Short mmCIF file of C-alpha atoms in Angstrom, two decimals:
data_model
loop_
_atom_site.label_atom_id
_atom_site.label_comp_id
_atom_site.label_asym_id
_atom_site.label_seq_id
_atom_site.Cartn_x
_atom_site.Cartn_y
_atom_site.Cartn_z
CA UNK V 1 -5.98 -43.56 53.58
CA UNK V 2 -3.19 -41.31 53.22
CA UNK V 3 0.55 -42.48 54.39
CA UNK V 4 3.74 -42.00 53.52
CA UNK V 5 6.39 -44.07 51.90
CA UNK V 6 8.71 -44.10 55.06
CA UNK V 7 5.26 -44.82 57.47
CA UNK V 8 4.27 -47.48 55.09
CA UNK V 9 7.25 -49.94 55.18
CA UNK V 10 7.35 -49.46 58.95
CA UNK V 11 3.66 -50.34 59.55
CA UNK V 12 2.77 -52.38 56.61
CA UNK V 13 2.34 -55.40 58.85
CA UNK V 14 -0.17 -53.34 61.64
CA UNK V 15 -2.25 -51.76 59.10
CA UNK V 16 -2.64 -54.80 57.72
CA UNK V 17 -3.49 -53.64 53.91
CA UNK V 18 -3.08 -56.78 52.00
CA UNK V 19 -6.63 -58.43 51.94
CA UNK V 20 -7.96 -55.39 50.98
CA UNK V 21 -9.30 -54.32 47.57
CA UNK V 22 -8.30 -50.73 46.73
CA UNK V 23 -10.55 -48.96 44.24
CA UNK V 24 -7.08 -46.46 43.40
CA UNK V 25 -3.62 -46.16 44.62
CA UNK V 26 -2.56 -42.78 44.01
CA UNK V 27 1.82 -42.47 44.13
CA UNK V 28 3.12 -39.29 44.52
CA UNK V 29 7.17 -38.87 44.18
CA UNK V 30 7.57 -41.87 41.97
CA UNK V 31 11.16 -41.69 41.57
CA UNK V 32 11.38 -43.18 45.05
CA UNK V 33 9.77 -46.66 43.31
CA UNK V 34 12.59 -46.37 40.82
CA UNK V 35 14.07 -49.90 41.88
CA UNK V 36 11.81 -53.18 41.88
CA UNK V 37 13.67 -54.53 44.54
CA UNK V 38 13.68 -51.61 46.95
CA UNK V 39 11.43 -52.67 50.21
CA UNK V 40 8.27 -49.89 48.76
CA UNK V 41 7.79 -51.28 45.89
CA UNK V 42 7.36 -54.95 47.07
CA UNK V 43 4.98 -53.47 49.60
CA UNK V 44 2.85 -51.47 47.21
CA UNK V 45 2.98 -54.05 44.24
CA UNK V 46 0.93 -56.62 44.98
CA UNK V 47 -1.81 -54.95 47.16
CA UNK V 48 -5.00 -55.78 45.28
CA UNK V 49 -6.04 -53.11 43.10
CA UNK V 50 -8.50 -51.60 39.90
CA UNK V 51 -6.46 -48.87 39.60
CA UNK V 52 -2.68 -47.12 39.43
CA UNK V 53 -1.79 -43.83 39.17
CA UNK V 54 1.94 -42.24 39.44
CA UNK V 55 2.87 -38.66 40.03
CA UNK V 56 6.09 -37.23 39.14
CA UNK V 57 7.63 -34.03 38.59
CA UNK V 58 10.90 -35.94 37.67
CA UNK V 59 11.97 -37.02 34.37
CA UNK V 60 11.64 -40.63 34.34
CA UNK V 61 12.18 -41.48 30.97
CA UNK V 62 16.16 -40.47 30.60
CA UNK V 63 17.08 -44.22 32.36
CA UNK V 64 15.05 -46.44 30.14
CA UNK V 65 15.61 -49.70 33.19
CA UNK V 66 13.88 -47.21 36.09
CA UNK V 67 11.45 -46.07 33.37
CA UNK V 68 10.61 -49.57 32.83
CA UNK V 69 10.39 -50.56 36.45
CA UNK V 70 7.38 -47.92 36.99
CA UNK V 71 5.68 -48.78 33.68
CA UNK V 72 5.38 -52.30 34.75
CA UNK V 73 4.35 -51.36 38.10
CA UNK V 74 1.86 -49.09 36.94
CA UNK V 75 0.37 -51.30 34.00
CA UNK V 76 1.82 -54.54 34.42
CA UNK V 77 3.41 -56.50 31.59
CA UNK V 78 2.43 -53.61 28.68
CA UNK V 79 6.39 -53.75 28.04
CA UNK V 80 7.06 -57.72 28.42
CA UNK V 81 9.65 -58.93 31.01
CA UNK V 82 12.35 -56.99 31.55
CA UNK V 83 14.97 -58.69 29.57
CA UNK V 84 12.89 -58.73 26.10
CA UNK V 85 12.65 -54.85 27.47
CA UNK V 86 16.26 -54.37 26.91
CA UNK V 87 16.80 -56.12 23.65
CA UNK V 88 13.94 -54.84 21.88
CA UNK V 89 14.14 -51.37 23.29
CA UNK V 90 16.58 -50.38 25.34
CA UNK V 91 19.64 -51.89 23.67
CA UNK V 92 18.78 -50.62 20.21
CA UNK V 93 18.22 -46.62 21.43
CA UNK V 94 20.88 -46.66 23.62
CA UNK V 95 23.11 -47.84 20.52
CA UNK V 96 21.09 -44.93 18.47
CA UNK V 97 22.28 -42.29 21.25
CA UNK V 98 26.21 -43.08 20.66
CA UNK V 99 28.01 -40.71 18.42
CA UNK V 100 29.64 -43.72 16.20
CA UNK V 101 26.61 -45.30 15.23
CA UNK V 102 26.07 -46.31 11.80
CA UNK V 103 22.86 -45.41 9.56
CA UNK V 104 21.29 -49.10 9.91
CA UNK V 105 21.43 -49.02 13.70
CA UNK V 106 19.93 -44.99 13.85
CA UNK V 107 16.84 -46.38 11.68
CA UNK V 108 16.64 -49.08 13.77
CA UNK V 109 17.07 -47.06 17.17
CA UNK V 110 14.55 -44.89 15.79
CA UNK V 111 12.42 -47.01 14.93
CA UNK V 112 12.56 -48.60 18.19
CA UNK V 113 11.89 -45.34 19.99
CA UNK V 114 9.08 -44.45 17.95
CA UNK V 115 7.46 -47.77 18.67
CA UNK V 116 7.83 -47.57 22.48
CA UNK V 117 6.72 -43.72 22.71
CA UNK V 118 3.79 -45.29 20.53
CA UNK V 119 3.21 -47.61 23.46
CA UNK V 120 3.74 -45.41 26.45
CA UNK V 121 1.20 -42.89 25.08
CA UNK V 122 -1.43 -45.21 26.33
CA UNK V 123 -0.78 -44.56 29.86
CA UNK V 124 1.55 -41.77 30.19
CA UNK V 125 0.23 -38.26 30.48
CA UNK V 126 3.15 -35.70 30.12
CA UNK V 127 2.13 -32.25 31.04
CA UNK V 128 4.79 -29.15 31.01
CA UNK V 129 4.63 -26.02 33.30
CA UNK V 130 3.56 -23.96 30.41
CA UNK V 131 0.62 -26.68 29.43
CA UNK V 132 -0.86 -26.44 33.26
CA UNK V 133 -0.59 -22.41 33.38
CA UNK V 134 -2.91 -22.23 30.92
CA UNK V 135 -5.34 -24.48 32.05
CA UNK V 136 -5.43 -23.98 36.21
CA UNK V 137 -6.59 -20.73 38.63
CA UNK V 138 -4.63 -18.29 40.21
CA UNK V 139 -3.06 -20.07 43.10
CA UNK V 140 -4.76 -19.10 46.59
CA UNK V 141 -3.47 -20.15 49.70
CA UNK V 142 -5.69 -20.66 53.08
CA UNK V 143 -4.63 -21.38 55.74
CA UNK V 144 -7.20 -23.21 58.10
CA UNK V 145 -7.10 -23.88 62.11
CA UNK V 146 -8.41 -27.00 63.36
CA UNK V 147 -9.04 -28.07 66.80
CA UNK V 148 -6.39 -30.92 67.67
CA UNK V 149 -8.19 -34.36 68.79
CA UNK V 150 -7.41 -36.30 72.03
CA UNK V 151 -4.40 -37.97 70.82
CA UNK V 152 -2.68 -34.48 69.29
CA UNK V 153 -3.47 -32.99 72.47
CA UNK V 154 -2.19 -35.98 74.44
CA UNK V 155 1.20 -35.53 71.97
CA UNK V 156 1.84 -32.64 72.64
CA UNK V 157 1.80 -32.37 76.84
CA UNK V 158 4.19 -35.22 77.09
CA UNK V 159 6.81 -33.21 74.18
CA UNK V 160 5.99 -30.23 76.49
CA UNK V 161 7.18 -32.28 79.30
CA UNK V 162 10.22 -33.59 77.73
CA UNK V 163 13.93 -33.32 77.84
CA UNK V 164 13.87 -32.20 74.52
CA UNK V 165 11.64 -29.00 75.15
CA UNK V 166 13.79 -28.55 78.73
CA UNK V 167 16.77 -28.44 76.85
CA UNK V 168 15.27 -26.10 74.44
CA UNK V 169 14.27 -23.59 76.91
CA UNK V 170 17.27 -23.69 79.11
CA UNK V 171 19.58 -23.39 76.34
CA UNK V 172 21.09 -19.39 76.29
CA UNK V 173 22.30 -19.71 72.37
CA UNK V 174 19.82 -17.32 70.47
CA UNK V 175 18.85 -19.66 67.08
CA UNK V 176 15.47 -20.47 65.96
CA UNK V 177 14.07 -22.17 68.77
CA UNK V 178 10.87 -22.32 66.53
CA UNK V 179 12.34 -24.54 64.42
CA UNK V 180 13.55 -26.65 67.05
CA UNK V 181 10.68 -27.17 68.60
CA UNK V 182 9.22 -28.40 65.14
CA UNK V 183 11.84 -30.66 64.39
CA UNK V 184 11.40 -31.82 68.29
CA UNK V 185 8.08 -32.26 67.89
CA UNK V 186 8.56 -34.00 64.23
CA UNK V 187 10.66 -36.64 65.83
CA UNK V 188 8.11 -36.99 69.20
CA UNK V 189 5.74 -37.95 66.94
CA UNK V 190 7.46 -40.51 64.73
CA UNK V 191 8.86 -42.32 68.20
CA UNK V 192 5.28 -42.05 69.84
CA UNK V 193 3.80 -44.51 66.25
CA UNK V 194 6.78 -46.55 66.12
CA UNK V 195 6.05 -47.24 69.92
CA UNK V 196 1.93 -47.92 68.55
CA UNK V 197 3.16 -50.08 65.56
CA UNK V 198 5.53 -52.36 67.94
CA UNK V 199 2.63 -53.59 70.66
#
């Protein structure tokens, strides 16, 4: 099943996902799962589980809190609880990154950092732009037609038959009434599953 953050929290309930045993839950844009307490995260947490994976073309690891928060999401409890986070990591390179520190607290800092890039090796795989150009094809795009099924087609006759499209076509200014009709039908579509999620 593919869905999207936004489509998740507004369904969770109707598609009904927690008794079921996912082989892999694959996260793409991770940076949105930043904050334990934000309403995706307690969604996606607990659902049962073998395996995690995060995608992210966002540094993660320049706020070491939010770095922690998908760590322990994606491999829970490899860094402790969060407070024993901050006072055996956190706290000491922070105090290593400030300009007035003193040689004890850099070895320690360093230390510290050494350790926890040590530990995040285990389950972080950092690739650069230059690493994947070497190793991936040319990049081909197709572009592929399929025929809509009842329910597209069904979508889009009543946007056809809408104020929206009526207002589009009568209007006289001379923008890009392609786009509108996208963005039209983009919001047709998201009122036409909240209406399916609510009954």
């Amino acid at each position: 099943m593919m869905v999207s953050y936004k489509m998740l929290v507004r369904c969770f309930d109707e598609v009904g996902l927690q008794p079921f045993n996912f082989d892999l839950v694959v996260c793409d844009k991770v940076h949105r799962l930043k904050n334990a307490a934000n309403k995706t995260s307690s969604l996606l947490s607990p659902l049962n589980t073998n395996r995690k994976v995060l995608l992210t073309g966002t540094p993660v690891q320049n706020d070491l809190k939010e770095f922690f928060t998908l760590a322990d999401f994606v491999n829970s409890c490899i860094l402790g609880s969060l407070s024993a986070f901050r006072r055996i990591f956190e706290e000491p390179i922070v105090a290593l990154q400030q300009p007035e520190c003193d040689e004890d607290t850099r070895e320690i800092g360093e230390g510290c950092a050494s350790e926890l890039a040590h530990l995040i090796s285990q389950f972080v795989l950092r690739r650069t732009q230059e690493v994947m150009n070497a190793h991936l094809p040319p990049r081909v795009e197709s572009v592929i037609f399929c025929k809509p099924i009842y329910i597209q087609i069904e979508l889009y006759f009543s946007l056809l038959d809408s104020s929206a499209v009526r207002s589009i076509l009568s209007s006289t200014h001379c923008g890009n009434k392609p786009l509108s009709f996208i963005l039209a039908l983009r919001k047709h579509i998201i009122n036409f599953l909240h209406q399916r999620c609510n009954h």
